[in-house]
Amino acid sequence: MGKLWQNPSTLVFTLCEAEPKGKLRAGAQGTRDATLQTRPILYLFIFGGESAPRLPERPADGRVAVDAQPAAYSMDSDSGEQSEGEPVTAAGPDVFSSKSLALQAQKKILSKIASKTVANMLIDDTSSEIFDELYKVTKEHTHNKKEAHKIMKDLIKVAIKIGILYRNNQFSQEELVIVEKFRKKLNQTAMTIVSFYEVEYTFDRNVLSKLLHECKDLVHELVQRHLTPRTHGRINHVFNHFADVEFLSTLYSLDGDCRPNLKRICEGINKLLDEKVL
């Protein structure tokens, strides 16, 4: 049974004692009924500022307690997709809100998780502002509201799924090494994004595109045994858009319409860097 509430600064969805519908389980008994720490959605995506979680314990019979493929289908089932007739946000199709979109995605994904873990997840104000600006520049570049919304929805869904896997100790020791590589690569990418904005005439779209593609490859490697081809398609959809050199040229154009959006994006990234989230 899910509980939904809102306070002035955050939107939070909590799943309490959900009935099992698949095979994604917290590995150690102590984590089954533990409350997951509340973290910004970007934090869930990059695992920044925190040591690696304890791996699941191996049962006495020697079998691994994780059945990755059913877990993937549990999170990627068709019933979790937004239908064509469903409103984009609570405010209507012409108003984009990353908080509202994250809330919708969390409700649908978490309703399919076969775990009795209590999951508290939210999108913080800084991350929300960055996502909202990314939506605006994506819409400006593509001239397609529906496509811009889908890209952001895919980004949020992937972030939530990786966060769930991480918080439920589903990654092996080898995968946790990939987590650390990804965290460092994303930190490097974030600093490069800001540097290219703050120092005029240093922008190199090929350098930034390469960094984003390297992030994409690490995400694919990390979730290879956990998530379905459908989610791998979402990962490609997100990173291929943001790593597109034409999109990056539009975003960084000195006299372009996206310059104010880029300023706000970099201000948000700087804040997350200062707080060691990125």
mmCIF file of C-alpha atoms in Angstrom:
data_model
loop_
_atom_site.group_PDB
_atom_site.id
_atom_site.type_symbol
_atom_site.label_atom_id
_atom_site.label_comp_id
_atom_site.label_asym_id
_atom_site.label_seq_id
_atom_site.Cartn_x
_atom_site.Cartn_y
_atom_site.Cartn_z
ATOM 1 C CA MET A 1 0.000 0.000 0.000
ATOM 2 C CA GLY A 2 1.535 3.307 -1.016
ATOM 3 C CA LYS A 3 1.240 6.537 0.917
ATOM 4 C CA LEU A 4 1.502 9.896 -0.761
ATOM 5 C CA TRP A 5 2.007 13.251 0.887
ATOM 6 C CA GLN A 6 3.389 16.657 0.100
ATOM 7 C CA ASN A 7 5.116 19.327 2.173
ATOM 8 C CA PRO A 8 6.095 22.827 1.019
ATOM 9 C CA SER A 9 9.549 21.845 -0.229
ATOM 10 C CA THR A 10 9.421 18.227 -1.324
ATOM 11 C CA LEU A 11 7.244 15.606 -2.923
ATOM 12 C CA VAL A 12 7.787 12.179 -1.434
ATOM 13 C CA PHE A 13 6.392 8.768 -2.296
ATOM 14 C CA THR A 14 6.716 5.973 0.230
ATOM 15 C CA LEU A 15 5.967 2.326 -0.430
ATOM 16 C CA CYS A 16 5.160 0.492 2.780
ATOM 17 C CA GLU A 17 5.105 -3.297 3.114
ATOM 18 C CA ALA A 18 4.307 -4.025 -0.542
ATOM 19 C CA GLU A 19 3.215 -7.564 -1.380
ATOM 20 C CA PRO A 20 5.822 -9.501 -3.416
ATOM 21 C CA LYS A 21 5.157 -9.462 -7.171
ATOM 22 C CA GLY A 22 8.558 -10.614 -8.459
ATOM 23 C CA LYS A 23 11.927 -11.546 -7.052
ATOM 24 C CA LEU A 24 13.788 -8.306 -6.280
ATOM 25 C CA ARG A 25 14.662 -8.608 -2.599
ATOM 26 C CA ALA A 26 17.051 -6.954 -0.216
ATOM 27 C CA GLY A 27 19.826 -9.475 0.257
ATOM 28 C CA ALA A 28 20.423 -9.264 3.987
ATOM 29 C CA GLN A 29 17.658 -9.791 6.518
ATOM 30 C CA GLY A 30 18.556 -6.565 8.229
ATOM 31 C CA THR A 31 17.711 -4.552 5.120
ATOM 32 C CA ARG A 32 14.318 -6.123 4.422
ATOM 33 C CA ASP A 33 12.363 -3.802 6.703
ATOM 34 C CA ALA A 34 14.844 -0.953 6.930
ATOM 35 C CA THR A 35 13.982 2.524 5.769
ATOM 36 C CA LEU A 36 16.057 3.631 2.765
ATOM 37 C CA GLN A 37 17.771 6.970 3.194
ATOM 38 C CA THR A 38 16.113 9.870 1.452
ATOM 39 C CA ARG A 39 18.394 11.310 -1.231
ATOM 40 C CA PRO A 40 18.017 13.641 -4.220
ATOM 41 C CA ILE A 41 17.294 11.894 -7.498
ATOM 42 C CA LEU A 42 20.692 12.938 -8.865
ATOM 43 C CA TYR A 43 22.291 11.463 -5.765
ATOM 44 C CA LEU A 44 20.479 8.188 -6.406
ATOM 45 C CA PHE A 45 21.798 8.211 -9.949
ATOM 46 C CA ILE A 46 25.458 8.818 -9.131
ATOM 47 C CA PHE A 47 25.786 7.398 -5.598
ATOM 48 C CA GLY A 48 27.966 10.334 -4.622
ATOM 49 C CA GLY A 49 29.398 11.033 -1.204
ATOM 50 C CA GLU A 50 28.672 7.647 0.348
ATOM 51 C CA SER A 51 30.604 4.445 0.854
ATOM 52 C CA ALA A 52 29.559 1.295 -0.959
ATOM 53 C CA PRO A 53 26.691 -0.665 0.608
ATOM 54 C CA ARG A 54 27.105 -4.084 2.147
ATOM 55 C CA LEU A 55 26.576 -6.886 -0.349
ATOM 56 C CA PRO A 56 23.753 -9.419 0.088
ATOM 57 C CA GLU A 57 24.561 -12.376 2.276
ATOM 58 C CA ARG A 58 24.748 -15.781 0.597
ATOM 59 C CA PRO A 59 22.225 -18.287 2.023
ATOM 60 C CA ALA A 60 23.437 -21.473 3.677
ATOM 61 C CA ASP A 61 22.488 -23.548 0.630
ATOM 62 C CA GLY A 62 24.938 -21.529 -1.459
ATOM 63 C CA ARG A 63 22.350 -20.037 -3.811
ATOM 64 C CA VAL A 64 22.451 -16.364 -4.659
ATOM 65 C CA ALA A 65 19.512 -14.476 -3.165
ATOM 66 C CA VAL A 66 19.014 -12.298 -6.237
ATOM 67 C CA ASP A 67 17.100 -13.287 -9.335
ATOM 68 C CA ALA A 68 18.035 -10.350 -11.541
ATOM 69 C CA GLN A 69 15.953 -11.031 -14.629
ATOM 70 C CA PRO A 70 12.539 -11.240 -12.937
ATOM 71 C CA ALA A 71 13.460 -8.040 -11.090
ATOM 72 C CA ALA A 72 14.075 -6.324 -14.388
ATOM 73 C CA TYR A 73 10.723 -7.350 -15.774
ATOM 74 C CA SER A 74 9.090 -6.300 -12.535
ATOM 75 C CA MET A 75 10.357 -2.747 -13.003
ATOM 76 C CA ASP A 76 10.066 -2.630 -16.793
ATOM 77 C CA SER A 77 6.625 -4.128 -17.309
ATOM 78 C CA ASP A 78 4.267 -2.558 -19.818
ATOM 79 C CA SER A 79 1.777 -1.674 -17.118
ATOM 80 C CA GLY A 80 4.263 0.816 -15.729
ATOM 81 C CA GLU A 81 4.291 2.906 -18.888
ATOM 82 C CA GLN A 82 2.412 6.161 -19.154
ATOM 83 C CA SER A 83 -0.442 5.827 -21.594
ATOM 84 C CA GLU A 84 -0.961 8.239 -24.449
ATOM 85 C CA GLY A 85 -4.081 9.625 -22.783
ATOM 86 C CA GLU A 86 -2.493 10.181 -19.387
ATOM 87 C CA PRO A 87 -1.710 13.803 -18.480
ATOM 88 C CA VAL A 88 1.937 14.762 -18.657
ATOM 89 C CA THR A 89 1.789 16.379 -15.228
ATOM 90 C CA ALA A 90 -0.848 17.216 -12.689
ATOM 91 C CA ALA A 91 -0.807 20.762 -14.045
ATOM 92 C CA GLY A 92 -1.510 19.722 -17.631
ATOM 93 C CA PRO A 93 0.429 18.775 -20.767
ATOM 94 C CA ASP A 94 1.818 22.285 -21.370
ATOM 95 C CA VAL A 95 3.413 22.629 -17.925
ATOM 96 C CA PHE A 96 6.511 20.540 -17.218
ATOM 97 C CA SER A 97 7.455 19.685 -13.645
ATOM 98 C CA SER A 98 10.287 17.270 -12.960
ATOM 99 C CA LYS A 99 9.003 16.786 -9.410
ATOM 100 C CA SER A 100 5.589 15.715 -10.656
ATOM 101 C CA LEU A 101 7.134 13.467 -13.301
ATOM 102 C CA ALA A 102 9.471 11.843 -10.767
ATOM 103 C CA LEU A 103 6.549 11.247 -8.435
ATOM 104 C CA GLN A 104 4.561 9.500 -11.182
ATOM 105 C CA ALA A 105 7.545 7.340 -12.122
ATOM 106 C CA GLN A 106 8.295 6.396 -8.530
ATOM 107 C CA LYS A 107 4.708 5.344 -7.885
ATOM 108 C CA LYS A 108 4.622 3.085 -10.936
ATOM 109 C CA ILE A 109 8.075 1.566 -10.513
ATOM 110 C CA LEU A 110 7.897 1.023 -6.769
ATOM 111 C CA SER A 111 4.435 -0.544 -7.029
ATOM 112 C CA LYS A 112 6.072 -3.417 -8.934
ATOM 113 C CA ILE A 113 9.023 -4.031 -6.616
ATOM 114 C CA ALA A 114 8.868 -7.336 -4.756
ATOM 115 C CA SER A 115 10.409 -6.105 -1.544
ATOM 116 C CA LYS A 116 9.094 -5.307 1.906
ATOM 117 C CA THR A 117 11.607 -2.495 2.160
ATOM 118 C CA VAL A 118 10.224 0.936 2.923
ATOM 119 C CA ALA A 119 11.490 3.219 0.150
ATOM 120 C CA ASN A 120 11.685 6.967 0.657
ATOM 121 C CA MET A 121 12.757 8.808 -2.487
ATOM 122 C CA LEU A 122 12.417 12.387 -3.621
ATOM 123 C CA ILE A 123 13.655 14.920 -6.097
ATOM 124 C CA ASP A 124 15.242 17.871 -4.334
ATOM 125 C CA ASP A 125 14.772 21.489 -5.352
ATOM 126 C CA THR A 126 18.199 21.931 -6.978
ATOM 127 C CA SER A 127 17.941 18.770 -9.065
ATOM 128 C CA SER A 128 14.374 19.685 -9.994
ATOM 129 C CA GLU A 129 15.499 23.085 -11.264
ATOM 130 C CA ILE A 130 18.257 21.487 -13.370
ATOM 131 C CA PHE A 131 15.838 18.953 -14.851
ATOM 132 C CA ASP A 132 13.294 21.668 -15.628
ATOM 133 C CA GLU A 133 15.935 23.677 -17.492
ATOM 134 C CA LEU A 134 17.067 20.562 -19.376
ATOM 135 C CA TYR A 135 13.476 20.053 -20.473
ATOM 136 C CA LYS A 136 13.241 23.637 -21.725
ATOM 137 C CA VAL A 137 16.450 23.482 -23.779
ATOM 138 C CA THR A 138 15.509 20.045 -25.120
ATOM 139 C CA LYS A 139 12.125 21.367 -26.207
ATOM 140 C CA GLU A 140 13.829 24.381 -27.797
ATOM 141 C CA HIS A 141 16.265 22.181 -29.710
ATOM 142 C CA THR A 142 13.821 19.482 -30.829
ATOM 143 C CA HIS A 143 10.787 21.752 -31.301
ATOM 144 C CA ASN A 144 8.828 18.809 -29.912
ATOM 145 C CA LYS A 145 7.230 18.947 -26.455
ATOM 146 C CA LYS A 146 6.304 15.273 -26.491
ATOM 147 C CA GLU A 147 9.847 14.150 -27.310
ATOM 148 C CA ALA A 148 11.351 16.486 -24.697
ATOM 149 C CA HIS A 149 8.992 15.082 -22.081
ATOM 150 C CA LYS A 150 9.836 11.500 -23.045
ATOM 151 C CA ILE A 151 13.582 12.139 -22.757
ATOM 152 C CA MET A 152 13.191 13.565 -19.261
ATOM 153 C CA LYS A 153 10.817 10.768 -18.250
ATOM 154 C CA ASP A 154 13.361 8.179 -19.406
ATOM 155 C CA LEU A 155 16.119 9.963 -17.470
ATOM 156 C CA ILE A 156 14.102 9.936 -14.256
ATOM 157 C CA LYS A 157 13.009 6.310 -14.675
ATOM 158 C CA VAL A 158 16.567 5.096 -15.203
ATOM 159 C CA ALA A 159 17.779 7.082 -12.188
ATOM 160 C CA ILE A 160 15.083 5.632 -9.939
ATOM 161 C CA LYS A 161 15.715 2.047 -11.055
ATOM 162 C CA ILE A 162 19.453 2.292 -10.469
ATOM 163 C CA GLY A 163 18.774 3.884 -7.087
ATOM 164 C CA ILE A 164 16.480 1.007 -6.108
ATOM 165 C CA LEU A 165 19.045 -1.597 -7.124
ATOM 166 C CA TYR A 166 21.788 0.220 -5.221
ATOM 167 C CA ARG A 167 19.774 0.729 -2.045
ATOM 168 C CA ASN A 168 18.716 -2.920 -2.034
ATOM 169 C CA ASN A 169 22.341 -4.129 -2.272
ATOM 170 C CA GLN A 170 21.834 -5.764 -5.660
ATOM 171 C CA PHE A 171 25.234 -4.844 -7.118
ATOM 172 C CA SER A 172 28.167 -7.260 -6.916
ATOM 173 C CA GLN A 173 31.658 -6.227 -5.856
ATOM 174 C CA GLU A 174 32.637 -5.932 -9.521
ATOM 175 C CA GLU A 175 29.600 -3.737 -10.209
ATOM 176 C CA LEU A 176 30.404 -1.518 -7.240
ATOM 177 C CA VAL A 177 33.747 -0.815 -8.905
ATOM 178 C CA ILE A 178 31.752 0.360 -11.939
ATOM 179 C CA VAL A 179 29.626 2.529 -9.618
ATOM 180 C CA GLU A 180 32.765 4.307 -8.439
ATOM 181 C CA LYS A 181 34.056 4.726 -12.000
ATOM 182 C CA PHE A 182 30.714 6.202 -13.040
ATOM 183 C CA ARG A 183 30.610 8.566 -10.078
ATOM 184 C CA LYS A 184 34.075 9.906 -10.955
ATOM 185 C CA LYS A 185 33.244 10.179 -14.650
ATOM 186 C CA LEU A 186 30.016 12.067 -13.939
ATOM 187 C CA ASN A 187 31.878 14.403 -11.594
ATOM 188 C CA GLN A 188 34.415 15.085 -14.357
ATOM 189 C CA THR A 189 31.589 15.688 -16.821
ATOM 190 C CA ALA A 190 29.780 18.065 -14.463
ATOM 191 C CA MET A 191 32.934 20.113 -13.881
ATOM 192 C CA THR A 192 33.561 20.252 -17.634
ATOM 193 C CA ILE A 193 30.008 21.466 -18.303
ATOM 194 C CA VAL A 194 30.496 24.336 -15.857
ATOM 195 C CA SER A 195 34.014 25.166 -17.052
ATOM 196 C CA PHE A 196 32.916 25.411 -20.680
ATOM 197 C CA TYR A 197 30.233 27.905 -19.612
ATOM 198 C CA GLU A 198 32.326 30.017 -17.248
ATOM 199 C CA VAL A 199 35.453 30.308 -19.423
ATOM 200 C CA GLU A 200 34.567 31.791 -22.799
ATOM 201 C CA TYR A 201 35.835 30.195 -25.998
ATOM 202 C CA THR A 202 36.854 26.961 -24.243
ATOM 203 C CA PHE A 203 33.726 25.033 -25.275
ATOM 204 C CA ASP A 204 34.516 21.904 -27.279
ATOM 205 C CA ARG A 205 31.410 19.964 -28.185
ATOM 206 C CA ASN A 206 33.378 16.845 -29.116
ATOM 207 C CA VAL A 207 35.081 16.687 -25.713
ATOM 208 C CA LEU A 208 31.791 17.011 -23.841
ATOM 209 C CA SER A 209 30.035 14.553 -26.140
ATOM 210 C CA LYS A 210 32.791 12.002 -25.550
ATOM 211 C CA LEU A 211 32.469 12.340 -21.775
ATOM 212 C CA LEU A 212 28.706 11.819 -21.928
ATOM 213 C CA HIS A 213 29.070 8.744 -24.123
ATOM 214 C CA GLU A 214 31.597 7.341 -21.643
ATOM 215 C CA CYS A 215 29.019 7.869 -18.885
ATOM 216 C CA LYS A 216 26.459 6.032 -21.009
ATOM 217 C CA ASP A 217 28.777 3.055 -21.508
ATOM 218 C CA LEU A 218 29.363 2.765 -17.764
ATOM 219 C CA VAL A 219 25.628 2.833 -17.029
ATOM 220 C CA HIS A 220 25.023 0.072 -19.589
ATOM 221 C CA GLU A 221 27.783 -2.004 -18.020
ATOM 222 C CA LEU A 222 26.446 -1.436 -14.510
ATOM 223 C CA VAL A 223 22.872 -2.592 -15.167
ATOM 224 C CA GLN A 224 23.654 -5.256 -17.766
ATOM 225 C CA ARG A 225 22.469 -8.200 -15.662
ATOM 226 C CA HIS A 226 19.709 -6.334 -13.837
ATOM 227 C CA LEU A 227 17.533 -4.507 -16.357
ATOM 228 C CA THR A 228 15.888 -5.376 -19.647
ATOM 229 C CA PRO A 229 16.750 -4.234 -23.186
ATOM 230 C CA ARG A 230 13.868 -1.816 -22.835
ATOM 231 C CA THR A 231 15.685 0.113 -20.126
ATOM 232 C CA HIS A 232 18.951 -0.070 -22.070
ATOM 233 C CA GLY A 233 17.002 1.623 -24.858
ATOM 234 C CA ARG A 234 15.981 4.374 -22.454
ATOM 235 C CA ILE A 235 19.611 4.849 -21.443
ATOM 236 C CA ASN A 236 20.573 5.270 -25.102
ATOM 237 C CA HIS A 237 17.660 7.639 -25.674
ATOM 238 C CA VAL A 238 18.762 9.938 -22.850
ATOM 239 C CA PHE A 239 22.520 9.983 -23.391
ATOM 240 C CA ASN A 240 22.393 10.062 -27.185
ATOM 241 C CA HIS A 241 20.268 13.195 -26.975
ATOM 242 C CA PHE A 242 22.392 15.076 -24.445
ATOM 243 C CA ALA A 243 25.644 13.958 -26.112
ATOM 244 C CA ASP A 244 24.480 15.051 -29.560
ATOM 245 C CA VAL A 245 26.980 17.629 -30.816
ATOM 246 C CA GLU A 246 24.266 19.712 -32.475
ATOM 247 C CA PHE A 247 22.308 19.875 -29.219
ATOM 248 C CA LEU A 248 25.454 20.882 -27.333
ATOM 249 C CA SER A 249 26.187 23.585 -29.906
ATOM 250 C CA THR A 250 22.674 24.965 -29.449
ATOM 251 C CA LEU A 251 23.020 24.874 -25.663
ATOM 252 C CA TYR A 252 26.392 26.668 -25.589
ATOM 253 C CA SER A 253 25.723 29.210 -28.341
ATOM 254 C CA LEU A 254 26.919 32.576 -26.998
ATOM 255 C CA ASP A 255 24.059 34.484 -28.612
ATOM 256 C CA GLY A 256 21.481 31.700 -28.561
ATOM 257 C CA ASP A 257 18.149 31.519 -26.760
ATOM 258 C CA CYS A 258 19.419 28.751 -24.452
ATOM 259 C CA ARG A 259 22.121 30.841 -22.779
ATOM 260 C CA PRO A 260 19.945 31.809 -19.755
ATOM 261 C CA ASN A 261 18.952 28.152 -19.318
ATOM 262 C CA LEU A 262 22.601 27.070 -19.426
ATOM 263 C CA LYS A 263 23.415 29.673 -16.768
ATOM 264 C CA ARG A 264 20.773 28.237 -14.432
ATOM 265 C CA ILE A 265 21.877 24.655 -15.177
ATOM 266 C CA CYS A 266 25.482 25.504 -14.294
ATOM 267 C CA GLU A 267 24.410 27.336 -11.140
ATOM 268 C CA GLY A 268 22.561 24.203 -10.051
ATOM 269 C CA ILE A 269 25.483 21.929 -10.920
ATOM 270 C CA ASN A 270 27.858 24.201 -8.990
ATOM 271 C CA LYS A 271 25.600 23.939 -5.959
ATOM 272 C CA LEU A 272 25.549 20.134 -6.183
ATOM 273 C CA LEU A 273 29.331 20.112 -6.595
ATOM 274 C CA ASP A 274 29.739 22.319 -3.518
ATOM 275 C CA GLU A 275 27.450 19.989 -1.552
ATOM 276 C CA LYS A 276 29.452 16.995 -2.854
ATOM 277 C CA VAL A 277 26.365 15.441 -4.406
ATOM 278 C CA LEU A 278 28.159 15.444 -7.761
#
